[in-house]
């Protein structure tokens, strides 16, 4: 199974799991389209991929909450690379915590990014993935598998992602599309940084997962040529301590 020459899109490629996934794909010979809002960061990461692996890249600044921008992203990549083999729906965020105190702005930020953005990208990509017998990968979360008392709305967006992904798996599997949900527990990224310390600041190396470990799982799913990797859970080893 190979990613060589695959045309791939990674949303949220400017940081964390998305950036690591872009490296994973490029190191395995894929062409990588990098999508997020931070154009400067995407441009710098693309330069790294070109230097380190000789990878072909596209930088497509995209706000996944913007339906037209997401359609442009998929159209641009499919036109430039004559199709699409892999979409990674990775862009996402968590805001706030307690429901009683959650601002409508934070609620909307999570719903618009984690739910609407995932829908827009999936809808635009599916015809291309059916044409290529490609792979559609969703970055879910442990919070989408178990209750998350610390942030019920974030958790609910990830339950939605998992539910949506498996429905799409049933609907598009017969068209040849592989669908995977990758569920991490805590990963040392910039996640959580808008509300205080990011996970990279909160956890020491070795305490929880690194983004490269999640990217490795995503790479495994993305390289499948006829099976579906239904779900991959990558947890910190002490996750169930005290349960
Ligand atoms: N870190 C964890 O512990 C953990 C655990 C389970 C699941 N996850 C999930 O993993 C995914 C990646 O998060 P991460 O941990 O790598 O965090 P991160 O380092 O904060 O990266 C988040 C990425 O999402 C992008 N993004 C946010 N809003 C966007 C928007 N409206 N349009 C386009 N891109 C947007 C950001 O780019 P821009 O700001 O440049 O747009 C950034 O590239 C998320 O779906 C998250 O829910 C994370």
PDB file of C-alpha atoms and ligand atoms in Angstrom:
ATOM      1  CA  UNK A   1       0.000   0.000   0.000  1.00  0.00           C
ATOM      2  CA  UNK A   2       1.416   3.297  -1.040  1.00  0.00           C
ATOM      3  CA  UNK A   3       0.805   6.994  -0.814  1.00  0.00           C
ATOM      4  CA  UNK A   4       3.236   7.614  -3.644  1.00  0.00           C
ATOM      5  CA  UNK A   5       1.934  10.363  -5.902  1.00  0.00           C
ATOM      6  CA  UNK A   6      -1.428  10.458  -4.078  1.00  0.00           C
ATOM      7  CA  UNK A   7      -3.249  13.783  -4.241  1.00  0.00           C
ATOM      8  CA  UNK A   8      -4.069  14.669  -0.641  1.00  0.00           C
ATOM      9  CA  UNK A   9      -5.718  17.502   1.297  1.00  0.00           C
ATOM     10  CA  UNK A  10      -5.060  18.092   4.983  1.00  0.00           C
ATOM     11  CA  UNK A  11      -7.245  20.662   6.727  1.00  0.00           C
ATOM     12  CA  UNK A  12      -5.779  22.342   9.776  1.00  0.00           C
ATOM     13  CA  UNK A  13      -2.326  21.767   8.284  1.00  0.00           C
ATOM     14  CA  UNK A  14      -0.789  24.876   9.873  1.00  0.00           C
ATOM     15  CA  UNK A  15      -0.172  23.263  13.262  1.00  0.00           C
ATOM     16  CA  UNK A  16      -0.169  20.150  15.443  1.00  0.00           C
ATOM     17  CA  UNK A  17      -1.681  16.954  14.066  1.00  0.00           C
ATOM     18  CA  UNK A  18      -2.342  18.477  10.633  1.00  0.00           C
ATOM     19  CA  UNK A  19       1.231  19.693  10.226  1.00  0.00           C
ATOM     20  CA  UNK A  20       2.572  16.297  11.322  1.00  0.00           C
ATOM     21  CA  UNK A  21       0.202  14.589   8.877  1.00  0.00           C
ATOM     22  CA  UNK A  22       1.468  16.774   6.045  1.00  0.00           C
ATOM     23  CA  UNK A  23       5.007  15.619   6.906  1.00  0.00           C
ATOM     24  CA  UNK A  24       3.904  11.986   7.104  1.00  0.00           C
ATOM     25  CA  UNK A  25       2.232  12.154   3.689  1.00  0.00           C
ATOM     26  CA  UNK A  26       5.053  14.086   2.001  1.00  0.00           C
ATOM     27  CA  UNK A  27       7.693  11.732   3.414  1.00  0.00           C
ATOM     28  CA  UNK A  28       5.793   8.876   1.766  1.00  0.00           C
ATOM     29  CA  UNK A  29       5.732  10.521  -1.666  1.00  0.00           C
ATOM     30  CA  UNK A  30       2.271  12.098  -1.588  1.00  0.00           C
ATOM     31  CA  UNK A  31       1.369  15.471  -3.032  1.00  0.00           C
ATOM     32  CA  UNK A  32       0.019  17.557  -0.182  1.00  0.00           C
ATOM     33  CA  UNK A  33      -2.450  20.430  -0.282  1.00  0.00           C
ATOM     34  CA  UNK A  34      -2.220  22.395   2.948  1.00  0.00           C
ATOM     35  CA  UNK A  35      -5.389  24.142   4.123  1.00  0.00           C
ATOM     36  CA  UNK A  36      -5.946  26.378   7.155  1.00  0.00           C
ATOM     37  CA  UNK A  37      -6.350  30.111   7.779  1.00  0.00           C
ATOM     38  CA  UNK A  38      -2.729  30.999   8.594  1.00  0.00           C
ATOM     39  CA  UNK A  39      -1.201  31.480   5.173  1.00  0.00           C
ATOM     40  CA  UNK A  40       2.296  32.345   6.447  1.00  0.00           C
ATOM     41  CA  UNK A  41       2.526  29.161   8.454  1.00  0.00           C
ATOM     42  CA  UNK A  42       1.243  27.040   5.568  1.00  0.00           C
ATOM     43  CA  UNK A  43       3.789  28.594   3.213  1.00  0.00           C
ATOM     44  CA  UNK A  44       6.616  27.878   5.632  1.00  0.00           C
ATOM     45  CA  UNK A  45       5.486  24.257   6.183  1.00  0.00           C
ATOM     46  CA  UNK A  46       5.161  23.735   2.416  1.00  0.00           C
ATOM     47  CA  UNK A  47       8.731  24.977   1.985  1.00  0.00           C
ATOM     48  CA  UNK A  48       9.868  22.445   4.606  1.00  0.00           C
ATOM     49  CA  UNK A  49       8.075  19.622   2.786  1.00  0.00           C
ATOM     50  CA  UNK A  50       9.673  20.612  -0.499  1.00  0.00           C
ATOM     51  CA  UNK A  51      13.153  20.841   1.051  1.00  0.00           C
ATOM     52  CA  UNK A  52      12.964  17.731   3.215  1.00  0.00           C
ATOM     53  CA  UNK A  53      11.196  15.339   0.837  1.00  0.00           C
ATOM     54  CA  UNK A  54      11.088  17.031  -2.576  1.00  0.00           C
ATOM     55  CA  UNK A  55       7.316  16.988  -2.179  1.00  0.00           C
ATOM     56  CA  UNK A  56       4.845  18.670  -4.468  1.00  0.00           C
ATOM     57  CA  UNK A  57       2.610  20.957  -2.397  1.00  0.00           C
ATOM     58  CA  UNK A  58      -0.238  23.406  -2.745  1.00  0.00           C
ATOM     59  CA  UNK A  59      -0.960  26.110  -0.205  1.00  0.00           C
ATOM     60  CA  UNK A  60      -4.658  26.906  -0.192  1.00  0.00           C
ATOM     61  CA  UNK A  61      -5.564  29.307   2.632  1.00  0.00           C
ATOM     62  CA  UNK A  62      -9.029  28.214   3.705  1.00  0.00           C
ATOM     63  CA  UNK A  63     -11.459  28.926   6.499  1.00  0.00           C
ATOM     64  CA  UNK A  64     -13.390  25.659   6.780  1.00  0.00           C
ATOM     65  CA  UNK A  65     -16.404  27.570   8.134  1.00  0.00           C
ATOM     66  CA  UNK A  66     -16.755  29.224   4.734  1.00  0.00           C
ATOM     67  CA  UNK A  67     -18.705  26.911   2.435  1.00  0.00           C
ATOM     68  CA  UNK A  68     -17.558  28.574  -0.803  1.00  0.00           C
ATOM     69  CA  UNK A  69     -13.913  28.608   0.300  1.00  0.00           C
ATOM     70  CA  UNK A  70     -14.018  24.893   1.091  1.00  0.00           C
ATOM     71  CA  UNK A  71     -15.557  24.123  -2.298  1.00  0.00           C
ATOM     72  CA  UNK A  72     -12.826  26.216  -3.940  1.00  0.00           C
ATOM     73  CA  UNK A  73     -10.195  24.271  -2.001  1.00  0.00           C
ATOM     74  CA  UNK A  74     -11.420  20.914  -3.261  1.00  0.00           C
ATOM     75  CA  UNK A  75     -12.010  22.179  -6.815  1.00  0.00           C
ATOM     76  CA  UNK A  76      -8.547  23.763  -6.963  1.00  0.00           C
ATOM     77  CA  UNK A  77      -6.761  20.633  -5.797  1.00  0.00           C
ATOM     78  CA  UNK A  78      -8.779  18.279  -7.994  1.00  0.00           C
ATOM     79  CA  UNK A  79      -8.186  20.485 -11.038  1.00  0.00           C
ATOM     80  CA  UNK A  80      -4.479  20.974 -10.349  1.00  0.00           C
ATOM     81  CA  UNK A  81      -3.760  17.312  -9.625  1.00  0.00           C
ATOM     82  CA  UNK A  82      -6.406  15.719 -11.806  1.00  0.00           C
ATOM     83  CA  UNK A  83      -8.377  14.243  -8.927  1.00  0.00           C
ATOM     84  CA  UNK A  84      -8.203  13.655  -5.202  1.00  0.00           C
ATOM     85  CA  UNK A  85      -7.126  10.500  -3.349  1.00  0.00           C
ATOM     86  CA  UNK A  86      -7.246  11.510   0.319  1.00  0.00           C
ATOM     87  CA  UNK A  87      -9.037  14.115   2.427  1.00  0.00           C
ATOM     88  CA  UNK A  88      -8.112  14.492   6.084  1.00  0.00           C
ATOM     89  CA  UNK A  89     -10.766  16.405   8.017  1.00  0.00           C
ATOM     90  CA  UNK A  90      -8.514  17.553  10.809  1.00  0.00           C
ATOM     91  CA  UNK A  91      -9.223  21.282  11.373  1.00  0.00           C
ATOM     92  CA  UNK A  92     -10.921  21.704  14.721  1.00  0.00           C
ATOM     93  CA  UNK A  93     -10.879  23.477  18.052  1.00  0.00           C
ATOM     94  CA  UNK A  94     -12.135  23.431  21.602  1.00  0.00           C
ATOM     95  CA  UNK A  95     -13.347  26.529  23.473  1.00  0.00           C
ATOM     96  CA  UNK A  96     -14.649  27.140  26.960  1.00  0.00           C
ATOM     97  CA  UNK A  97     -15.968  24.357  29.165  1.00  0.00           C
ATOM     98  CA  UNK A  98     -18.961  24.522  31.470  1.00  0.00           C
ATOM     99  CA  UNK A  99     -22.211  24.752  29.525  1.00  0.00           C
ATOM    100  CA  UNK A 100     -23.728  27.237  31.989  1.00  0.00           C
ATOM    101  CA  UNK A 101     -20.909  29.683  31.248  1.00  0.00           C
ATOM    102  CA  UNK A 102     -20.322  28.951  27.568  1.00  0.00           C
ATOM    103  CA  UNK A 103     -20.647  32.024  25.349  1.00  0.00           C
ATOM    104  CA  UNK A 104     -22.656  31.741  22.171  1.00  0.00           C
ATOM    105  CA  UNK A 105     -19.504  32.821  20.327  1.00  0.00           C
ATOM    106  CA  UNK A 106     -17.539  29.848  21.658  1.00  0.00           C
ATOM    107  CA  UNK A 107     -20.455  27.505  20.976  1.00  0.00           C
ATOM    108  CA  UNK A 108     -20.618  28.743  17.369  1.00  0.00           C
ATOM    109  CA  UNK A 109     -16.850  28.524  16.915  1.00  0.00           C
ATOM    110  CA  UNK A 110     -16.915  24.819  17.807  1.00  0.00           C
ATOM    111  CA  UNK A 111     -20.050  23.975  15.833  1.00  0.00           C
ATOM    112  CA  UNK A 112     -19.032  25.972  12.751  1.00  0.00           C
ATOM    113  CA  UNK A 113     -15.510  24.537  12.626  1.00  0.00           C
ATOM    114  CA  UNK A 114     -15.861  20.980  13.922  1.00  0.00           C
ATOM    115  CA  UNK A 115     -19.270  20.209  12.408  1.00  0.00           C
ATOM    116  CA  UNK A 116     -20.080  22.527   9.482  1.00  0.00           C
ATOM    117  CA  UNK A 117     -16.497  22.609   8.211  1.00  0.00           C
ATOM    118  CA  UNK A 118     -16.296  18.824   8.224  1.00  0.00           C
ATOM    119  CA  UNK A 119     -19.580  18.573   6.350  1.00  0.00           C
ATOM    120  CA  UNK A 120     -18.572  21.143   3.702  1.00  0.00           C
ATOM    121  CA  UNK A 121     -15.246  19.441   2.988  1.00  0.00           C
ATOM    122  CA  UNK A 122     -16.706  15.935   2.961  1.00  0.00           C
ATOM    123  CA  UNK A 123     -19.536  16.877   0.613  1.00  0.00           C
ATOM    124  CA  UNK A 124     -17.159  18.567  -1.815  1.00  0.00           C
ATOM    125  CA  UNK A 125     -14.618  15.731  -1.746  1.00  0.00           C
ATOM    126  CA  UNK A 126     -16.867  12.671  -1.995  1.00  0.00           C
ATOM    127  CA  UNK A 127     -17.377  12.621  -5.794  1.00  0.00           C
ATOM    128  CA  UNK A 128     -13.614  12.854  -6.290  1.00  0.00           C
ATOM    129  CA  UNK A 129     -12.904  10.167  -3.692  1.00  0.00           C
ATOM    130  CA  UNK A 130     -15.459   7.872  -5.317  1.00  0.00           C
ATOM    131  CA  UNK A 131     -13.730   8.411  -8.670  1.00  0.00           C
ATOM    132  CA  UNK A 132     -10.310   7.529  -7.207  1.00  0.00           C
ATOM    133  CA  UNK A 133     -11.406   4.808  -4.726  1.00  0.00           C
ATOM    134  CA  UNK A 134      -9.831   7.153  -2.197  1.00  0.00           C
ATOM    135  CA  UNK A 135      -9.745   7.488   1.573  1.00  0.00           C
ATOM    136  CA  UNK A 136     -11.642   9.936   3.769  1.00  0.00           C
ATOM    137  CA  UNK A 137     -10.215  10.420   7.231  1.00  0.00           C
ATOM    138  CA  UNK A 138     -11.750  12.215  10.182  1.00  0.00           C
ATOM    139  CA  UNK A 139      -9.848  13.315  13.248  1.00  0.00           C
ATOM    140  CA  UNK A 140     -12.312  12.524  16.024  1.00  0.00           C
ATOM    141  CA  UNK A 141     -11.421  12.301  19.682  1.00  0.00           C
ATOM    142  CA  UNK A 142     -11.707  10.238  22.843  1.00  0.00           C
ATOM    143  CA  UNK A 143     -14.223  12.991  23.677  1.00  0.00           C
ATOM    144  CA  UNK A 144     -16.350  11.670  20.802  1.00  0.00           C
ATOM    145  CA  UNK A 145     -16.406   8.182  22.309  1.00  0.00           C
ATOM    146  CA  UNK A 146     -17.013   8.888  26.003  1.00  0.00           C
ATOM    147  CA  UNK A 147     -18.704  11.717  27.904  1.00  0.00           C
ATOM    148  CA  UNK A 148     -16.469  14.753  28.428  1.00  0.00           C
ATOM    149  CA  UNK A 149     -17.698  16.492  31.589  1.00  0.00           C
ATOM    150  CA  UNK A 150     -15.129  19.255  31.077  1.00  0.00           C
ATOM    151  CA  UNK A 151     -16.558  20.397  27.746  1.00  0.00           C
ATOM    152  CA  UNK A 152     -19.877  18.852  26.647  1.00  0.00           C
ATOM    153  CA  UNK A 153     -20.195  20.952  23.471  1.00  0.00           C
ATOM    154  CA  UNK A 154     -16.721  20.083  22.201  1.00  0.00           C
ATOM    155  CA  UNK A 155     -17.470  16.474  23.023  1.00  0.00           C
ATOM    156  CA  UNK A 156     -20.774  16.607  21.150  1.00  0.00           C
ATOM    157  CA  UNK A 157     -19.077  17.954  18.022  1.00  0.00           C
ATOM    158  CA  UNK A 158     -16.758  14.966  18.051  1.00  0.00           C
ATOM    159  CA  UNK A 159     -19.637  12.534  18.630  1.00  0.00           C
ATOM    160  CA  UNK A 160     -21.197  14.160  15.565  1.00  0.00           C
ATOM    161  CA  UNK A 161     -18.000  13.653  13.588  1.00  0.00           C
ATOM    162  CA  UNK A 162     -17.946   9.959  14.480  1.00  0.00           C
ATOM    163  CA  UNK A 163     -21.619   9.471  13.730  1.00  0.00           C
ATOM    164  CA  UNK A 164     -21.382  11.329  10.448  1.00  0.00           C
ATOM    165  CA  UNK A 165     -18.224   9.486   9.425  1.00  0.00           C
ATOM    166  CA  UNK A 166     -19.727   6.048   9.956  1.00  0.00           C
ATOM    167  CA  UNK A 167     -22.914   7.006   8.122  1.00  0.00           C
ATOM    168  CA  UNK A 168     -20.793   8.189   5.204  1.00  0.00           C
ATOM    169  CA  UNK A 169     -18.793   4.976   5.471  1.00  0.00           C
ATOM    170  CA  UNK A 170     -22.002   3.024   4.946  1.00  0.00           C
ATOM    171  CA  UNK A 171     -23.214   5.286   2.152  1.00  0.00           C
ATOM    172  CA  UNK A 172     -19.962   5.671   0.201  1.00  0.00           C
ATOM    173  CA  UNK A 173     -18.261   2.343   0.858  1.00  0.00           C
ATOM    174  CA  UNK A 174     -20.119   0.781  -2.082  1.00  0.00           C
ATOM    175  CA  UNK A 175     -18.686   3.591  -4.247  1.00  0.00           C
ATOM    176  CA  UNK A 176     -15.181   2.539  -3.247  1.00  0.00           C
ATOM    177  CA  UNK A 177     -14.457   5.151  -0.572  1.00  0.00           C
ATOM    178  CA  UNK A 178     -12.589   4.107   2.579  1.00  0.00           C
ATOM    179  CA  UNK A 179     -13.615   5.987   5.727  1.00  0.00           C
ATOM    180  CA  UNK A 180     -11.660   6.184   8.969  1.00  0.00           C
ATOM    181  CA  UNK A 181     -12.072   7.944  12.300  1.00  0.00           C
ATOM    182  CA  UNK A 182      -8.892   8.483  14.305  1.00  0.00           C
ATOM    183  CA  UNK A 183      -9.524   9.122  18.001  1.00  0.00           C
ATOM    184  CA  UNK A 184      -6.687  10.600  20.035  1.00  0.00           C
ATOM    185  CA  UNK A 185      -6.647  11.400  23.729  1.00  0.00           C
ATOM    186  CA  UNK A 186      -4.409  14.337  24.696  1.00  0.00           C
ATOM    187  CA  UNK A 187      -1.812  15.292  22.086  1.00  0.00           C
ATOM    188  CA  UNK A 188       0.974  17.859  22.566  1.00  0.00           C
ATOM    189  CA  UNK A 189      -0.211  20.540  20.103  1.00  0.00           C
ATOM    190  CA  UNK A 190      -1.476  24.120  20.252  1.00  0.00           C
ATOM    191  CA  UNK A 191      -4.935  22.768  21.125  1.00  0.00           C
ATOM    192  CA  UNK A 192      -6.476  24.652  24.064  1.00  0.00           C
ATOM    193  CA  UNK A 193      -4.123  27.613  23.654  1.00  0.00           C
ATOM    194  CA  UNK A 194      -6.941  30.112  23.111  1.00  0.00           C
ATOM    195  CA  UNK A 195      -8.201  29.526  26.677  1.00  0.00           C
ATOM    196  CA  UNK A 196      -4.873  29.293  28.519  1.00  0.00           C
ATOM    197  CA  UNK A 197      -1.952  26.894  28.265  1.00  0.00           C
ATOM    198  CA  UNK A 198      -1.913  24.774  25.127  1.00  0.00           C
ATOM    199  CA  UNK A 199      -1.568  20.988  25.456  1.00  0.00           C
ATOM    200  CA  UNK A 200       2.056  21.345  24.300  1.00  0.00           C
ATOM    201  CA  UNK A 201       2.650  23.628  27.288  1.00  0.00           C
ATOM    202  CA  UNK A 202       0.529  21.656  29.732  1.00  0.00           C
ATOM    203  CA  UNK A 203       2.133  18.260  29.159  1.00  0.00           C
ATOM    204  CA  UNK A 204       5.781  17.199  29.210  1.00  0.00           C
ATOM    205  CA  UNK A 205       7.180  15.091  26.364  1.00  0.00           C
ATOM    206  CA  UNK A 206       6.343  11.447  27.051  1.00  0.00           C
ATOM    207  CA  UNK A 207       3.327  12.255  29.223  1.00  0.00           C
ATOM    208  CA  UNK A 208       0.752  12.135  26.403  1.00  0.00           C
ATOM    209  CA  UNK A 209       0.774  11.518  22.630  1.00  0.00           C
ATOM    210  CA  UNK A 210       2.861  13.463  20.142  1.00  0.00           C
ATOM    211  CA  UNK A 211       1.271  14.713  16.888  1.00  0.00           C
ATOM    212  CA  UNK A 212       3.544  12.412  14.862  1.00  0.00           C
ATOM    213  CA  UNK A 213       1.942   9.359  16.502  1.00  0.00           C
ATOM    214  CA  UNK A 214      -1.505  10.460  15.320  1.00  0.00           C
ATOM    215  CA  UNK A 215      -0.099  11.280  11.889  1.00  0.00           C
ATOM    216  CA  UNK A 216       1.303   7.765  11.698  1.00  0.00           C
ATOM    217  CA  UNK A 217      -2.192   6.341  12.298  1.00  0.00           C
ATOM    218  CA  UNK A 218      -3.651   8.689   9.686  1.00  0.00           C
ATOM    219  CA  UNK A 219      -0.972   7.612   7.219  1.00  0.00           C
ATOM    220  CA  UNK A 220      -1.875   3.953   7.770  1.00  0.00           C
ATOM    221  CA  UNK A 221      -5.533   4.644   6.989  1.00  0.00           C
ATOM    222  CA  UNK A 222      -4.742   6.881   4.020  1.00  0.00           C
ATOM    223  CA  UNK A 223      -2.654   4.228   2.271  1.00  0.00           C
ATOM    224  CA  UNK A 224      -5.397   1.584   2.171  1.00  0.00           C
ATOM    225  CA  UNK A 225      -6.240   0.511  -1.358  1.00  0.00           C
ATOM    226  CA  UNK A 226      -9.412  -1.510  -0.804  1.00  0.00           C
ATOM    227  CA  UNK A 227     -10.184  -2.013   2.881  1.00  0.00           C
ATOM    228  CA  UNK A 228     -11.710   0.516   5.244  1.00  0.00           C
ATOM    229  CA  UNK A 229      -9.869   1.138   8.497  1.00  0.00           C
ATOM    230  CA  UNK A 230     -13.016   1.788  10.487  1.00  0.00           C
ATOM    231  CA  UNK A 231     -11.558   3.454  13.562  1.00  0.00           C
ATOM    232  CA  UNK A 232      -8.163   3.881  15.226  1.00  0.00           C
ATOM    233  CA  UNK A 233      -7.857   4.826  18.901  1.00  0.00           C
ATOM    234  CA  UNK A 234      -4.517   6.274  20.001  1.00  0.00           C
ATOM    235  CA  UNK A 235      -4.602   6.859  23.762  1.00  0.00           C
ATOM    236  CA  UNK A 236      -2.152   7.972  26.379  1.00  0.00           C
ATOM    237  CA  UNK A 237      -1.286   4.831  28.324  1.00  0.00           C
ATOM    238  CA  UNK A 238      -2.632   6.095  31.650  1.00  0.00           C
ATOM    239  CA  UNK A 239      -5.974   7.279  30.233  1.00  0.00           C
ATOM    240  CA  UNK A 240      -8.048   4.833  32.275  1.00  0.00           C
ATOM    241  CA  UNK A 241      -6.159   5.241  35.532  1.00  0.00           C
ATOM    242  CA  UNK A 242      -8.658   5.800  38.306  1.00  0.00           C
ATOM    243  CA  UNK A 243     -11.722   4.999  36.166  1.00  0.00           C
TER     244      UNK A 243
HETATM  245  N1  LIG B   1      -4.568  17.928  20.764  1.00  0.00           N
HETATM  246  C1  LIG B   1      -5.414  17.072  21.297  1.00  0.00           C
HETATM  247  O1  LIG B   1      -5.271  16.702  22.464  1.00  0.00           O
HETATM  248  C2  LIG B   1      -6.536  16.498  20.481  1.00  0.00           C
HETATM  249  C3  LIG B   1      -7.172  15.344  20.967  1.00  0.00           C
HETATM  250  C4  LIG B   1      -8.205  14.800  20.232  1.00  0.00           C
HETATM  251  C5  LIG B   1      -8.579  15.388  19.040  1.00  0.00           C
HETATM  252  N2  LIG B   1      -7.954  16.515  18.599  1.00  0.00           N
HETATM  253  C6  LIG B   1      -8.386  17.101  17.330  1.00  0.00           C
HETATM  254  O2  LIG B   1      -7.273  17.172  16.461  1.00  0.00           O
HETATM  255  C7  LIG B   1      -7.525  18.163  15.475  1.00  0.00           C
HETATM  256  C8  LIG B   1      -6.270  18.997  15.279  1.00  0.00           C
HETATM  257  O3  LIG B   1      -6.015  19.717  16.465  1.00  0.00           O
HETATM  258  P1  LIG B   1      -4.546  19.905  17.068  1.00  0.00           P
HETATM  259  O4  LIG B   1      -4.509  19.191  18.348  1.00  0.00           O
HETATM  260  O5  LIG B   1      -3.532  19.631  16.054  1.00  0.00           O
HETATM  261  O6  LIG B   1      -4.624  21.472  17.440  1.00  0.00           O
HETATM  262  P2  LIG B   1      -3.896  22.762  16.860  1.00  0.00           P
HETATM  263  O7  LIG B   1      -2.410  22.609  16.957  1.00  0.00           O
HETATM  264  O8  LIG B   1      -4.549  23.903  17.565  1.00  0.00           O
HETATM  265  O9  LIG B   1      -4.304  22.779  15.316  1.00  0.00           O
HETATM  266  C9  LIG B   1      -5.616  23.104  14.892  1.00  0.00           C
HETATM  267  C10 LIG B   1      -5.598  23.335  13.395  1.00  0.00           C
HETATM  268  O10 LIG B   1      -6.944  23.603  12.970  1.00  0.00           O
HETATM  269  C11 LIG B   1      -6.912  24.759  12.151  1.00  0.00           C
HETATM  270  N3  LIG B   1      -8.168  25.481  12.174  1.00  0.00           N
HETATM  271  C12 LIG B   1      -8.858  25.949  13.243  1.00  0.00           C
HETATM  272  N4  LIG B   1      -9.956  26.629  12.836  1.00  0.00           N
HETATM  273  C13 LIG B   1      -9.939  26.582  11.476  1.00  0.00           C
HETATM  274  C14 LIG B   1     -10.792  27.116  10.473  1.00  0.00           C
HETATM  275  N5  LIG B   1     -11.892  27.819  10.761  1.00  0.00           N
HETATM  276  N6  LIG B   1     -10.477  26.886   9.185  1.00  0.00           N
HETATM  277  C15 LIG B   1      -9.368  26.171   8.855  1.00  0.00           C
HETATM  278  N7  LIG B   1      -8.541  25.633   9.749  1.00  0.00           N
HETATM  279  C16 LIG B   1      -8.818  25.854  11.055  1.00  0.00           C
HETATM  280  C17 LIG B   1      -5.767  25.606  12.680  1.00  0.00           C
HETATM  281  O11 LIG B   1      -5.259  26.458  11.670  1.00  0.00           O
HETATM  282  P3  LIG B   1      -5.510  28.026  11.538  1.00  0.00           P
HETATM  283  O12 LIG B   1      -5.626  28.590  12.910  1.00  0.00           O
HETATM  284  O13 LIG B   1      -4.299  28.472  10.787  1.00  0.00           O
HETATM  285  O14 LIG B   1      -6.753  28.166  10.732  1.00  0.00           O
HETATM  286  C18 LIG B   1      -4.745  24.521  12.993  1.00  0.00           C
HETATM  287  O15 LIG B   1      -4.020  24.184  11.831  1.00  0.00           O
HETATM  288  C19 LIG B   1      -8.769  18.927  15.925  1.00  0.00           C
HETATM  289  O16 LIG B   1      -9.891  18.470  15.194  1.00  0.00           O
HETATM  290  C20 LIG B   1      -8.899  18.526  17.393  1.00  0.00           C
HETATM  291  O17 LIG B   1     -10.229  18.617  17.849  1.00  0.00           O
HETATM  292  C21 LIG B   1      -6.936  17.086  19.283  1.00  0.00           C
END
